[in-house]
Amino acid sequence: MGSALPHDLRCDHRTTPLGVAGAPLLAWRLEGADPVAYQVEIGDLWSTGRVDDPAAISHLYDGPRLRPRTRHTWRVTLWDAAGSTSSAESWFETAHDAWTASWIAPDPDAVEHVDPPTEGDRALSAHGLLPCPQLRRSFQAPAAVTAARLYVSAKGLYDARINGQRAADAELAPGWTDYRRRIPYQVHDVTRLVGEGENVLAFTIADGWWSGFTGFDPRRPGYHYGRFPELIAELHLTLANGSARVVMTDGTWRTTQGHIRHGDLLKGECHDLRATTPGWDSPGFDDSSWSPVTVRGADHRLLVPSCDEPVRALRELPPLSITRTGPRTHLVDFGQNLAGRVRLAVPAQDPGTRVTVRHGERLEDDGGLHTANLRTADATDVLITAGVETLFEPRFTYHGFRYAEIDGLESLGEVRAVVLHSDTRWTGVFECSDPEINQLQSNIEWGQRGNFVSVPTDCPQRDERLGWMADAQVFLPTACLNADVAAFFTKWLRDVRDAQTPEGGFPNVAPRLTGVAEEGAPGWADAGVLVPWHLYEVYGDARFLDVDSMGAWLGFVLRHNPDLIWRQRTGPHYADWLAPGPATPREVVATAFFHRSADLTARAARVRGRHADAERFERLAADIRTAFIKTFAHPDGTVSGDTQTGYLLALAFGLLPSSLAPGAARRLAELVEEHGPQAGFLGVNLLCPVLSATGRPDLAHALLRRTDPPSWLYQVRHGATTVWERWDGEGAPSMNSFNHYAFGSVGEWLYSGVAGIGQARGSVAYRDLVIRPLPGDLTWARASYESVRGRIAVSWERTSQGFVLDVSIPPGASATVHLPDGQTHRVPSGDHHFASVRGDTP
């Protein structure tokens, strides 16, 4: 096996991050032999010394305060049982701590609104859209530049350029937060772009979530946080002659409206090439006709460094087909529902020619683009040509679509779909012998990509795109297996806590948005407890567990429900949203989640060493359980309401005594056998895991392979390439998204049930694994997962001789392996092969 080898070093869940604040968590993955000890050091500044801990995969920095805006090189060394050592090295840079720049913007009173809408022009259907300002500043570098860092943020969105080149690959930056509470800034290494002599720092800014159209409330369509975008930036230069210089946003900057006539997340983007200013972002341009900027203040209190990777353009898709539907109209099918934009090569046209790109997820029966489900999201991009060929690609919008209707061109040049999502590195692979289940897995993955855009949204196409908390909490176990989402959810949990009320109430959506019901519903608001606990279990970072925030939520619910049955202050109480069967009683749902939050908060308090708080929350959880049993459980094991989700919550959350649980499990199985899946958003993620845990994996597989509605494979057989909002895809168009990942939460069971990769109860960061494949009637399956500890892999196959299983366990971990014939093996790290003469399931 060789030595114990550290690799894939990370700082605060990111690789070589710029802008690290506070005491970072320094982490590594393992391969090779089991380690017995480690040492972490940062140059000559700090060292842990040798620490004897065979399970360690991280260390929280506890040395002296790190200097700001400084690169720190760090090293981890491992020892194995043979006394061999191996090391790996990485680096991070610390955050900016002393801003001096000002917020700047064009004079809002001087900005011209977009022309009123014209008949048939959906791109301008929202009167009040504003042009995207261009801002620039030229400066001199008196000597060669050895290092350059750009610190930048916006109230709105920004696109940064230096000397005519993009300064970073971040899209839709700085992302979405409640800007009244926190405004993230990014740090970009731009050393290669800055040279001796004249340079130009240039930006285009847009409304984004700050002042653009966001959400679905017709009474508050925009201006949720502000009225007009603003920019703040500092460019720090280190010169070869030993001097330093800072170029910052201030009153010396110049601005003009530019050729982007509007750029809105929901409405779309319009480029009028007749208004371009060639060379405006490069040296030598005369900006004397431009206007001075307005200084909007120098308040830096809300600026914080970004803690996650930005949205990026991470892949491109060519068309699957292009169909001419009119003399100058073409319908492009990219073969995949996605979130992103279209890039289009446009040959030279007569000046003023209007090229329109409309987006949709589906087609109407007559072959036309289906846009009824977009509601007020126009999802339309417009190019007005200037007589030269061009490459048209929006910058400040994104759409959920599979199809694009392009109007205004006799023939199409090259066209591509550019896929945008937060840059969360993919960590999981699952595949099996059934091509339809593999398509389901693909649909789940694409749903995750399309809805992880700065925040975990519910859908990317219509005028909603909000960080709904229930969707995020039920899908999180699947998301963690598909990709490394630790940094992504670090950021989003800050949005959740920013949205918590002074009374302790969590919201339904985060970031908080004016016009959305602010008081959290059961199962939605409880994400403020459920999400951090699951992240802790997966990534082993106790910093996810904010016991004060979690406890405040429990206190809020308890004050209004002293009898421990949660009936009061339930917000809009969405119950088990979109369940196709009988409604689960609302108080059953609410009280089950009240207990779950109390139980997990108690566990979190234990982890954080707050044992008195843990005992208090444990008593609360026990009392809620007692109240639940007394109020809702019956002597035969049935639960009030007699619904699948009622039984799923009671069994999964441990609400029933051992005398009643078997009866509840039997009744759940009867309901599933009779009706198929009847769970909605709050029950679907538990359906297959609970059936498996209660001795009915055959039923879980039957649901997985089912093709009649409601079912996952019904969607697959009807051409889905992402998971739908509704089981059958039917219903009013205004409430019908075809990229909505909540029902895709079955993906966790594909890894843990079908393939068999799971953690033992009480295990953290995959130290104690349970490998228990449930083959059903499949002939083979394989899955791998780059856990925070190292690679876990399972591959099994039925052969004519029996059942064959191969397992890889990462260093520092061990596993209990369960074969379908009943054999059980306890194994250490490494690769293991198992075979049994029986190939059937239990």
Short mmCIF file of C-alpha atoms in Angstrom, two decimals, residues 508 519-522 524 566-567 570-576 585-587 589-590:
data_model
loop_
_atom_site.label_atom_id
_atom_site.label_comp_id
_atom_site.label_asym_id
_atom_site.label_seq_id
_atom_site.Cartn_x
_atom_site.Cartn_y
_atom_site.Cartn_z
CA ASN A 508 -38.70 30.14 4.00
CA GLU A 519 -42.18 33.52 8.76
CA GLY A 520 -40.78 30.06 8.20
CA ALA A 521 -42.92 26.98 7.63
CA PRO A 522 -42.24 23.55 9.19
CA TRP A 524 -38.68 24.83 5.39
CA TRP A 566 -46.55 22.71 16.69
CA ARG A 567 -49.78 24.38 15.60
CA THR A 570 -46.30 27.88 11.32
CA GLY A 571 -45.90 30.55 8.66
CA PRO A 572 -47.60 29.66 5.36
CA HIS A 573 -47.30 25.94 6.31
CA TYR A 574 -46.71 24.34 2.95
CA ALA A 575 -47.04 20.89 4.62
CA ASP A 576 -45.82 18.05 2.38
CA PRO A 585 -52.02 16.48 8.79
CA ARG A 586 -50.13 19.71 9.20
CA GLU A 587 -49.56 19.29 12.91
CA VAL A 589 -45.54 17.31 9.82
CA ALA A 590 -44.78 20.31 12.01
#
